[in-house]
Structure formats: C-alpha cells, structure tokens
CSV table of C-alpha atoms and ligand atoms in Angstrom, one decimal:
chain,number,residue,atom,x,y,z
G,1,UNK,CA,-18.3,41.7,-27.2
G,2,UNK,CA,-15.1,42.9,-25.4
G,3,UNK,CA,-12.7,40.2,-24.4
G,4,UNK,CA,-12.5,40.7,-20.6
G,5,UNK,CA,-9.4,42.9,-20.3
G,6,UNK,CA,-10.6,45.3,-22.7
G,7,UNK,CA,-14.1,45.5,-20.6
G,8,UNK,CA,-12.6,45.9,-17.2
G,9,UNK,CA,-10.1,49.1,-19.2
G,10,UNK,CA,-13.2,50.4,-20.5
G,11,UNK,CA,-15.0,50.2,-17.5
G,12,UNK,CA,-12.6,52.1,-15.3
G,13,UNK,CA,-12.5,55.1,-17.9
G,14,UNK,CA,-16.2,55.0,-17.8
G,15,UNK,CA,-16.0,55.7,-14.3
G,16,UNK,CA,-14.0,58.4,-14.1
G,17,UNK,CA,-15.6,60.0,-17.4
G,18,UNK,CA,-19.2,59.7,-15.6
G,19,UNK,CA,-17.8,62.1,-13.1
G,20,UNK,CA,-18.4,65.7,-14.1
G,21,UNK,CA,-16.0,68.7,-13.2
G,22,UNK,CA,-17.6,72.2,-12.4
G,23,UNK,CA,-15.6,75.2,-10.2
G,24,UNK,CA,-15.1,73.9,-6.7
G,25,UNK,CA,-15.3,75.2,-3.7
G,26,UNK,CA,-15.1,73.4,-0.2
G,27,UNK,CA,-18.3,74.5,2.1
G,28,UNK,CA,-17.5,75.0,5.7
G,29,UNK,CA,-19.9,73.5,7.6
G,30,UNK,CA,-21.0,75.0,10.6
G,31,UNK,CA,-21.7,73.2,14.2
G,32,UNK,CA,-25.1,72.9,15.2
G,33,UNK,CA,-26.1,71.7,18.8
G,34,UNK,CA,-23.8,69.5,20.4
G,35,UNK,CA,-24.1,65.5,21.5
G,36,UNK,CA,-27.0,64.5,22.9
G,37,UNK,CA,-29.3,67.4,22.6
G,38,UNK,CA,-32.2,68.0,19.8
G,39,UNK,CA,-30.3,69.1,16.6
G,40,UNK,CA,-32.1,70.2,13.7
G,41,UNK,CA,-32.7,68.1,11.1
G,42,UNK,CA,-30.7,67.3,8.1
G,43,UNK,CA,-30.4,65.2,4.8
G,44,UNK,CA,-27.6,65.3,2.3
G,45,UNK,CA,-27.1,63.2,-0.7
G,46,UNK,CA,-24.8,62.8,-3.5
G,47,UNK,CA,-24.7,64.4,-6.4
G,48,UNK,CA,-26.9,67.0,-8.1
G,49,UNK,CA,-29.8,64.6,-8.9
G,50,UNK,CA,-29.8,64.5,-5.0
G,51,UNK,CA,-31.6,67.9,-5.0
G,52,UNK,CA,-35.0,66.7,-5.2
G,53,UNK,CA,-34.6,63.5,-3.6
G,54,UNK,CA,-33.9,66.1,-0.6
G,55,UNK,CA,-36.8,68.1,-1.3
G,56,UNK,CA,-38.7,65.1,-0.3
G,57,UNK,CA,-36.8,63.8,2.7
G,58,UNK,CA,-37.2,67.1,3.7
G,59,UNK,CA,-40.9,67.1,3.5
G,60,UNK,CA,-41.2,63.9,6.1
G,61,UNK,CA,-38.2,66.0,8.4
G,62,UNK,CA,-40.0,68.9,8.5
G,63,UNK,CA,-42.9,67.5,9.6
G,64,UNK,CA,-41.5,65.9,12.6
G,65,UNK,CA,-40.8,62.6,10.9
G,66,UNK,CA,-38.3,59.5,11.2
G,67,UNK,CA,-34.7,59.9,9.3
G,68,UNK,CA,-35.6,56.1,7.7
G,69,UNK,CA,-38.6,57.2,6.1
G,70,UNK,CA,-36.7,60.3,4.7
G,71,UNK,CA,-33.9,58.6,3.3
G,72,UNK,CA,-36.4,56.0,1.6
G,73,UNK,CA,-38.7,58.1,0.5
G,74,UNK,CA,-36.3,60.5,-0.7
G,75,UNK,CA,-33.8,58.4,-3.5
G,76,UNK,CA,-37.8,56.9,-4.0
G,77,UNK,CA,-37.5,59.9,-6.2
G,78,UNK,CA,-34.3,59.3,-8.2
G,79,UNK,CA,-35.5,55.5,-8.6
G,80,UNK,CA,-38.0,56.0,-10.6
G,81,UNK,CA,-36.9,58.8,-12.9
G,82,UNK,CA,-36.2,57.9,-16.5
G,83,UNK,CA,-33.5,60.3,-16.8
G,84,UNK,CA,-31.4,59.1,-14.2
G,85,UNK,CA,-29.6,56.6,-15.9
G,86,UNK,CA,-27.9,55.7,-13.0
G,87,UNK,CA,-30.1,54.5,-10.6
G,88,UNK,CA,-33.8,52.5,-10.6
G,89,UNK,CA,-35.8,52.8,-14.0
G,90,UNK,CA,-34.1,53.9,-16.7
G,91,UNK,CA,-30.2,53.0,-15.4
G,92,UNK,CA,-28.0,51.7,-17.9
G,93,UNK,CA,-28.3,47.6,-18.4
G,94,UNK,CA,-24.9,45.6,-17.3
G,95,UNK,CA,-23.1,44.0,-20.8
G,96,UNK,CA,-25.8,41.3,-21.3
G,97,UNK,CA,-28.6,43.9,-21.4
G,98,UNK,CA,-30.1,43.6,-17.9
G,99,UNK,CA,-30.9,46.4,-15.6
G,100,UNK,CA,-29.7,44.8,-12.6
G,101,UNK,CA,-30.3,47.0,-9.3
G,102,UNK,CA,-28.3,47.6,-5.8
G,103,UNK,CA,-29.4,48.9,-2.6
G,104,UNK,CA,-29.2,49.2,1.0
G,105,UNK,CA,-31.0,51.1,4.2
G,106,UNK,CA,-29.8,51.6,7.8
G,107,UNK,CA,-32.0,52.7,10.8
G,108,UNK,CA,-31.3,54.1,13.7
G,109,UNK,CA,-31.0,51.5,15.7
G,110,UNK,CA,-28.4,49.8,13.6
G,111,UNK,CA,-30.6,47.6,11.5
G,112,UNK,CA,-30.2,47.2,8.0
G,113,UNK,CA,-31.2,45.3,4.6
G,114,UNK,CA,-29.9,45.1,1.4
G,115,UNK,CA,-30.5,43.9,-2.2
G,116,UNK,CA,-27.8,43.1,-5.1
G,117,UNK,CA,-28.6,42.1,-8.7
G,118,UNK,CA,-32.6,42.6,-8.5
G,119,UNK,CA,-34.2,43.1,-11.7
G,120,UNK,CA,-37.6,44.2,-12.4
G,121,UNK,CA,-38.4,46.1,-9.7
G,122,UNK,CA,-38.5,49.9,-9.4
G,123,UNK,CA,-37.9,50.6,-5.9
G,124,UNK,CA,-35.2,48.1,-4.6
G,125,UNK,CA,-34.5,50.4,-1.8
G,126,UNK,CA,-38.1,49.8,-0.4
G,127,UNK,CA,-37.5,45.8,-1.2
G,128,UNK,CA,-34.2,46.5,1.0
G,129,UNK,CA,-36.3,47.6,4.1
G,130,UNK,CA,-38.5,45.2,3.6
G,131,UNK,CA,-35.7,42.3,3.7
G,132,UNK,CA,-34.4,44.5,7.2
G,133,UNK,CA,-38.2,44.7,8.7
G,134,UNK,CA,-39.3,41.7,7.9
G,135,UNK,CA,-36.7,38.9,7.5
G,136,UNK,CA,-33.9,37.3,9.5
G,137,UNK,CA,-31.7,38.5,7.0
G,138,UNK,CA,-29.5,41.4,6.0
G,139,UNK,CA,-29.1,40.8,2.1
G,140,UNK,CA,-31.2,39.0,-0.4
G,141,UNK,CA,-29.4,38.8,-4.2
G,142,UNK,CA,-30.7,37.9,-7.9
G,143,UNK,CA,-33.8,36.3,-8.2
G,144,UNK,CA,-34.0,34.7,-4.8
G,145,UNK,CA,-34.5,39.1,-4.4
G,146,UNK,CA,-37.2,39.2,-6.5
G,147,UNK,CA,-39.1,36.2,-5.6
G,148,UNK,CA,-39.5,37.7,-2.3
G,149,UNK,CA,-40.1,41.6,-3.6
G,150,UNK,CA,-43.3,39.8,-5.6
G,151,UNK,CA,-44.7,38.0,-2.7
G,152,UNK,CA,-44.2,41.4,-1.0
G,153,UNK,CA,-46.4,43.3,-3.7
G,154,UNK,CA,-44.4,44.9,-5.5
G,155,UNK,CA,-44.8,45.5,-9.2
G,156,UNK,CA,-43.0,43.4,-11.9
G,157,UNK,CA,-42.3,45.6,-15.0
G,158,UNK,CA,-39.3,46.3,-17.4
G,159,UNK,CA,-36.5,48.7,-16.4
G,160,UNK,CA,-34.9,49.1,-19.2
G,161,UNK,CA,-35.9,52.4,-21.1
G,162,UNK,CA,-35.7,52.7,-24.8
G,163,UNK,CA,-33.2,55.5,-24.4
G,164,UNK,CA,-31.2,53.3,-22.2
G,165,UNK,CA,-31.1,50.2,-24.4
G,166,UNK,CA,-30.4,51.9,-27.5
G,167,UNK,CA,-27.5,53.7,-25.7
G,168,UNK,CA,-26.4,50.3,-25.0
G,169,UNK,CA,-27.0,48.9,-28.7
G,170,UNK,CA,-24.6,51.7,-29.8
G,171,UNK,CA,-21.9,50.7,-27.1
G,172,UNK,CA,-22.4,47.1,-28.5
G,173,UNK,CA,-21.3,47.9,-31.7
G,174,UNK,CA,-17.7,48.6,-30.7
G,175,UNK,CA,-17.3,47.7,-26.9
G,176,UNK,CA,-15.3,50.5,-26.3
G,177,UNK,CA,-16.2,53.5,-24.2
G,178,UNK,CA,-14.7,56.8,-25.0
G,179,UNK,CA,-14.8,59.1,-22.0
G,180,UNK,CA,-16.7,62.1,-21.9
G,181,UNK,CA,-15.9,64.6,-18.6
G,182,UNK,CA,-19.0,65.9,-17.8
G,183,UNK,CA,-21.1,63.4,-19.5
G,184,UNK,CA,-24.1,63.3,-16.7
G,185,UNK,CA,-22.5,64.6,-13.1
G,186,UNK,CA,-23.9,61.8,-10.8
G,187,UNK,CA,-23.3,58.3,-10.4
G,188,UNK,CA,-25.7,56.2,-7.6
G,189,UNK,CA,-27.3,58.2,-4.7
G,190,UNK,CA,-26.7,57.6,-1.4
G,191,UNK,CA,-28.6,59.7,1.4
G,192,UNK,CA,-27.9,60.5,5.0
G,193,UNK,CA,-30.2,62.4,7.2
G,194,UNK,CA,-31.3,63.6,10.9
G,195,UNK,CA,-34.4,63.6,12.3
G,196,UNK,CA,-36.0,66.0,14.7
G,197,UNK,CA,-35.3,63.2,17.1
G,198,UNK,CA,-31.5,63.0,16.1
G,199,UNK,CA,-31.8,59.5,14.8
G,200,UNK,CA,-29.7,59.3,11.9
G,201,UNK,CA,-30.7,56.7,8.6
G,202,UNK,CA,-28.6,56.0,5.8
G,203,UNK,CA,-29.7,54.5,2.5
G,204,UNK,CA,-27.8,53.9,-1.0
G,205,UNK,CA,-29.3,52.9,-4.5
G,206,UNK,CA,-27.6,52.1,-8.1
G,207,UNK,CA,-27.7,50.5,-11.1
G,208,UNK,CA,-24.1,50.2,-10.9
G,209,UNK,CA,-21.7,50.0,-13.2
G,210,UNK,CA,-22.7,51.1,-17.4
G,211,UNK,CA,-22.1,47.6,-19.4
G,212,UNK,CA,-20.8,45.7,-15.7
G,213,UNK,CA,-20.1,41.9,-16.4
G,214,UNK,CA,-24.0,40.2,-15.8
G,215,UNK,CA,-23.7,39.4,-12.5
G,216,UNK,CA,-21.2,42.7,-10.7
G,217,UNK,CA,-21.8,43.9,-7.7
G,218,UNK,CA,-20.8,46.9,-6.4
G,219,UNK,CA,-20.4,48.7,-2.9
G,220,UNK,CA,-23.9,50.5,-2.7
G,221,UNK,CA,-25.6,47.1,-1.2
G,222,UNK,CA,-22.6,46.3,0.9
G,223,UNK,CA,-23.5,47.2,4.3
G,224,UNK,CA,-20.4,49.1,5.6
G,225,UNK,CA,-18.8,49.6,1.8
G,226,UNK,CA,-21.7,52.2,0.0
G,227,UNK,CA,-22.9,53.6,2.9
G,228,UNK,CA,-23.5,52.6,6.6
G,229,UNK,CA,-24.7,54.8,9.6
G,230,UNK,CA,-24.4,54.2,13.7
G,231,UNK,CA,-26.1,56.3,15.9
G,232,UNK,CA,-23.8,57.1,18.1
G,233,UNK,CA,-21.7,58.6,15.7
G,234,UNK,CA,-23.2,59.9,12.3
G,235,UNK,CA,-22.9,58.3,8.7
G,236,UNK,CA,-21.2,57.8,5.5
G,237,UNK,CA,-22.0,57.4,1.8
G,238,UNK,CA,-20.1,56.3,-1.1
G,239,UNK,CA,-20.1,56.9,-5.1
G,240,UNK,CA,-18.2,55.8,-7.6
G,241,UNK,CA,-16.1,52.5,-8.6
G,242,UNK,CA,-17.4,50.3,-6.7
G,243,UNK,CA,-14.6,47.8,-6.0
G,244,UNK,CA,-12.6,50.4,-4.7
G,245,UNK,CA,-14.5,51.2,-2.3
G,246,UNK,CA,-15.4,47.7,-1.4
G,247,UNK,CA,-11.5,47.2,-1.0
G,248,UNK,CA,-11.2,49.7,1.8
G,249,UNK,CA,-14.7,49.3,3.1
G,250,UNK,CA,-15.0,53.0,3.0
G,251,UNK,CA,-18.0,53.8,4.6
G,252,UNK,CA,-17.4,52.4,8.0
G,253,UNK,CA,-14.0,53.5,7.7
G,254,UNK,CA,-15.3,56.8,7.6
G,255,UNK,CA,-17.5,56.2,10.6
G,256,UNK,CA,-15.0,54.5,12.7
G,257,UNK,CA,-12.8,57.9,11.9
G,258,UNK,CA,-15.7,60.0,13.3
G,259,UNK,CA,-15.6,57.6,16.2
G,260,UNK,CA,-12.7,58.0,17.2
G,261,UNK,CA,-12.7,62.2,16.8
G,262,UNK,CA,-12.1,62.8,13.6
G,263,UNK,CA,-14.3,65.4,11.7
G,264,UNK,CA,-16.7,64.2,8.6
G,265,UNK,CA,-14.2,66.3,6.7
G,266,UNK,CA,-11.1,64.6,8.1
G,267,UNK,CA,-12.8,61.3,8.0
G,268,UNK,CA,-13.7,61.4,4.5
G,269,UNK,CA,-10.3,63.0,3.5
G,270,UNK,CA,-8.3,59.8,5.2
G,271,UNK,CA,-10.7,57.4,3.6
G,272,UNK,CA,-9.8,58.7,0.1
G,273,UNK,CA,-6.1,58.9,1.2
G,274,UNK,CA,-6.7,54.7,2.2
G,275,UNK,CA,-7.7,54.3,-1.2
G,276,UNK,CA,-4.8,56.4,-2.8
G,277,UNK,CA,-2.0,54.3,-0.6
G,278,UNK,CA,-4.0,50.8,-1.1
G,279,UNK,CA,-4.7,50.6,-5.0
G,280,UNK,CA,-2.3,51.5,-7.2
G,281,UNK,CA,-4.4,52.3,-10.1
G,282,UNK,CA,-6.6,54.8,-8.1
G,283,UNK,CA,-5.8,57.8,-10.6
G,284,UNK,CA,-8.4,55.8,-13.2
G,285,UNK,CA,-11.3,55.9,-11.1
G,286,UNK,CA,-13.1,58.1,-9.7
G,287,UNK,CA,-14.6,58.3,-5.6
G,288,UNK,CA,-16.9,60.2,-3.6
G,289,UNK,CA,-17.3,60.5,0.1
G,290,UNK,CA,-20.1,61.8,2.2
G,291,UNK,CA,-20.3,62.2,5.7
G,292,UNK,CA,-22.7,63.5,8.6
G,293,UNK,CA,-21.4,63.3,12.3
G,294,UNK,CA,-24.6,63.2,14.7
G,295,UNK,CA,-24.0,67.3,15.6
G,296,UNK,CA,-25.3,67.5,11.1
G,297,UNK,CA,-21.6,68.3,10.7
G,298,UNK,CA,-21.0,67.4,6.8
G,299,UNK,CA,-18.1,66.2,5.3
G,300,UNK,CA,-17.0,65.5,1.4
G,301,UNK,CA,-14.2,64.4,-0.6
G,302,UNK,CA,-13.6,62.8,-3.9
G,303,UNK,CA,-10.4,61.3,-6.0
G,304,UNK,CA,-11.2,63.6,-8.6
G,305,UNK,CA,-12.6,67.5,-9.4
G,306,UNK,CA,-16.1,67.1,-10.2
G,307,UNK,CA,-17.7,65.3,-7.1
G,308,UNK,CA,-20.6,67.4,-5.2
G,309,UNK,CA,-23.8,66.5,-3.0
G,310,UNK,CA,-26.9,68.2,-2.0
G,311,UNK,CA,-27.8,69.6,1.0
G,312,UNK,CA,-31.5,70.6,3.3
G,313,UNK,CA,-31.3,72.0,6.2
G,314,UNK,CA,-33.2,75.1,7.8
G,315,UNK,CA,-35.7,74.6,4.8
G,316,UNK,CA,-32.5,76.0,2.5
G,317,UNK,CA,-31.2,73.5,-0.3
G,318,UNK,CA,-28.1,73.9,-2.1
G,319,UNK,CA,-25.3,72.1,-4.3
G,320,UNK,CA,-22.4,71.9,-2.8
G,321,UNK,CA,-19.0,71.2,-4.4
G,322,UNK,CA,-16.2,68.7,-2.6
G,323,UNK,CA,-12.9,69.1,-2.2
G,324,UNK,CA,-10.5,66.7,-3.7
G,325,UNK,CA,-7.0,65.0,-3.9
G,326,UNK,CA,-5.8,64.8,-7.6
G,327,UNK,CA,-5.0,68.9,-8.2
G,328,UNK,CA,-2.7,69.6,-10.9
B,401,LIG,N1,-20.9,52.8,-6.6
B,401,LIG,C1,-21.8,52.2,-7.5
B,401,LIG,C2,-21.2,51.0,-8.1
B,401,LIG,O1,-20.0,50.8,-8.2
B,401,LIG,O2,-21.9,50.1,-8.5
C-alpha cells in the first residue's frame, strides 16, 4: 500500500491524467428570451458521457416536463453504465476496494439532498432526492445512507465490476499511478437544465476519486461545492479534484457571480482564477466549470485543455469544448 504522501502525489497526477485533451474551441452561446418570460428548455452536462444522459433529460423537457426529473433521470443513465468508471456501477473502488458513491440534487425551489460514501446502491442520485423529499435533512453519509436507501426500496447489489477491480488489483501491485492524457475524457457528471417552465434543477454524481483513502469525500455531494442551482439566477457544476473545489466552494461562487451580473462565461472564468490565486499547487489538478444563467446562457472553463460538456437544446445535441487557463 502507498504510505500516505505517496497516495495523495499519485492521486493528484491521477487527476489531471483522467482529463483528456482534444482541439478546443470556445462556443459562443447565444441569448435566448430574457428574465422572466418562457425560455426554451435546456440541459447541459459535463463531459462527453454527458451526451446521452442529455438525450434523456431531453426526452422529459421536450415533453413539457420538470428540470428535476430531467436532471435525475438523465445522469440515471451514466449511473448505471458499466463503462463509465467514473460514476454509479462500474466506478473505480477507493484504496481499500470499495465503490463508494457521491451525489447531490437541487429543485427549483431551492431544495436539495445529498449522499456521500453510499455503497451498494446504483442510483444514489435517486437515494439523494429521496433524502431532499422525504427527510428533514439535506445529507445522509456511509451506511447510515444506505440503511435508509434499503427501507426506501432500493436494490442492494455489488458495484464493483470485474473490469474495475482487476484495474484496481493491477494498481495494487505498485501503488503508483502513471498518468495517461487522454486516458477516458470524463470524470463525474454533473447536469443543469431548464424546463419549459424556466425552473432550473441541478444534480451531480461520482464515484470520486480512483484509489481515494476509504472514507474521501469529494465536492459532488457538497451542496454549493459540486454543483448548486437558485432559481433566480441559473446554476453551476463542478468536475474534477474535488478538494479544490471544496476549498473555493466553486459552485455557488459561480452563482453568486451570475448574481451579481456576471456572465456564466465570466462567472466560471473567475471561479477557476479563485482557485489559481488560492492553492498553490493548482497546476497538478485538473477543474471543470459549468454554468447556465436562467436566460439558458452557458458558460465553461477548466484549469486545463481537455475539459468539454454536452449540450440539448432545440432538439440539437452537441460536444462542446471549454476554454481554459494553463496555454503554453
Ligand atoms: N469531483 C469529483 C471528486 O472529486 O470526487
């Protein structure tokens, strides 16, 4: 096992070689109806496995439905594919060999739920908005998380693919990660979307960290940190190391930018910026910011090339690369 300084070395290299680097170009995004009238609806999400977890938000949009729904059902799809390895079944196990799971939601109205450091359970981000509709609370963690996902229904079962633990079994051997650019192009999804109503929802879902010490938690579950939405404003959604983000608390950062008349774009650029003045190490790590402003005015920016998020809206998806701060 690596001794603790050579874990939290590797794990910071891990980040930044999980982010992948394509040609970039920075989308212009055009205004739709202004404050307070009908806009059209919208979803973005991070990343490229964000395309069909779009296609499906967009299904519920289309047909006239709410932004919550859309942004649940729609990383529903990333959570349970076996290939993601970076969220829900089939995400790489922390150090110890446990898939342990992170995830938040965010209605319109402000409400929100949360889980950290669930096992078991396929869909935490439906276990999150079950702890926001039906508990006191905002955030349930460990097994106190899953005790109350099983008296909810949901379905006990191993998470931890075979691809996935012999992955880790090989990373066990040595403890060291070598970094490979390019090695999968996506790292947690977070979602933001508008209804036909112009409600906005938010919701964010990881495994975290590859080989994280048992018991890490990172920003996606951290209301306000991985992602957190107000619907007076818009929304924002983070990727990447965690505990830099957590540091800043980057998502309402972002929406208290927007507040105050900043763009999505000049929110999510001055967020980054807080991170690159605030931790001095910020070159290792890689971050991602998404935005929405309530007019479906999208903004993105990362530390480093390589960062991009999907995008639905007037039933067209693309991919869309961000701009970012560390050129040349
Ligand atoms: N952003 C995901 C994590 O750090 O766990």
């Amino acid at each position: 096992m690596a001794s603790r300084r050579n874990f939290i070395k590797v794990a910071s290299l891990a980040s930044v070689g999980a982010f992948a680097s394509s040609s970039c170009k920075t989308e212009n995004p055009t205004k739709t109806k202004s404050q307070g009238k009908a806009v059209k609806p919208i979803v973005i999400s991070t990343w490229k496995n964000g395309i069909n977890a779009n296609k499906k938000a967009w299904e519920i949009l289309s047909n006239s439905g709410r932004a919550l729904d859309a942004v649940e059902q729609g990383v529903m799809v990333v959570e349970a594919d076996p290939n993601d390895m970076s969220v829900g079944y089939g995400g790489r196990p922390d150090r110890d060999g446990f898939v342990t799971l992170d995830a938040s939601i965010m209605d319109e109205t402000g409400n929100a739920g949360s889980v950290c450091a669930l096992q078991h359970i396929m869909h935490p981000i439906s276990v999150a908005r079950k702890v926001m509709e039906v508990t006191p609370h905002v955030m349930l963690a460990g097994d106190g998380a899953l005790q109350f996902a099983l008296e909810k229904g949901f379905e006990k079962m191993n998470l931890l693919t075979e691809k996935a633990k012999k992955e880790w079994e090989e990373w066990k051997k040595t403890s060291k990660y070598e970094p490979v650019i390019n090695i999968e192009n996506h790292d947690t999804i977070g979602m933001l979307a508008i209804d036909s109503n112009g409600n906005i929802s938010g919701s964010c879902t990881t495994s975290g960290l590859a080989y994280k010490m048992h018991g890490r938690v990172g920003d996606s579950p951290i209301i306000g940190a991985g992602m957190f939405v107000d619907n007076e404003v818009g929304g924002a959604v983070a990727t990447g190391m965690g505990e830099l983000v957590m540091k800043t608390l980057g998502s309402f950062l972002v929406v208290e930018l927007m507040r105050q008349g900043r763009t999505p774009q000049e929110a999510v650029e001055e967020a980054i910026l807080r991170i690159v003045k605030k931790i001095p190490d910020y070159k290792k790590f890689q971050i991602g910011y998404l935005a929405l402003d309530k007019n479906g005015n999208v903004g993105a920016y990362s530390l480093h090339k390589g960062f991009n998020y999907a995008k639905y809206a007037e039933n067209k998806s693309a991919l869309i690369d961000a701009d970012y701060y560390l050129k040349g």
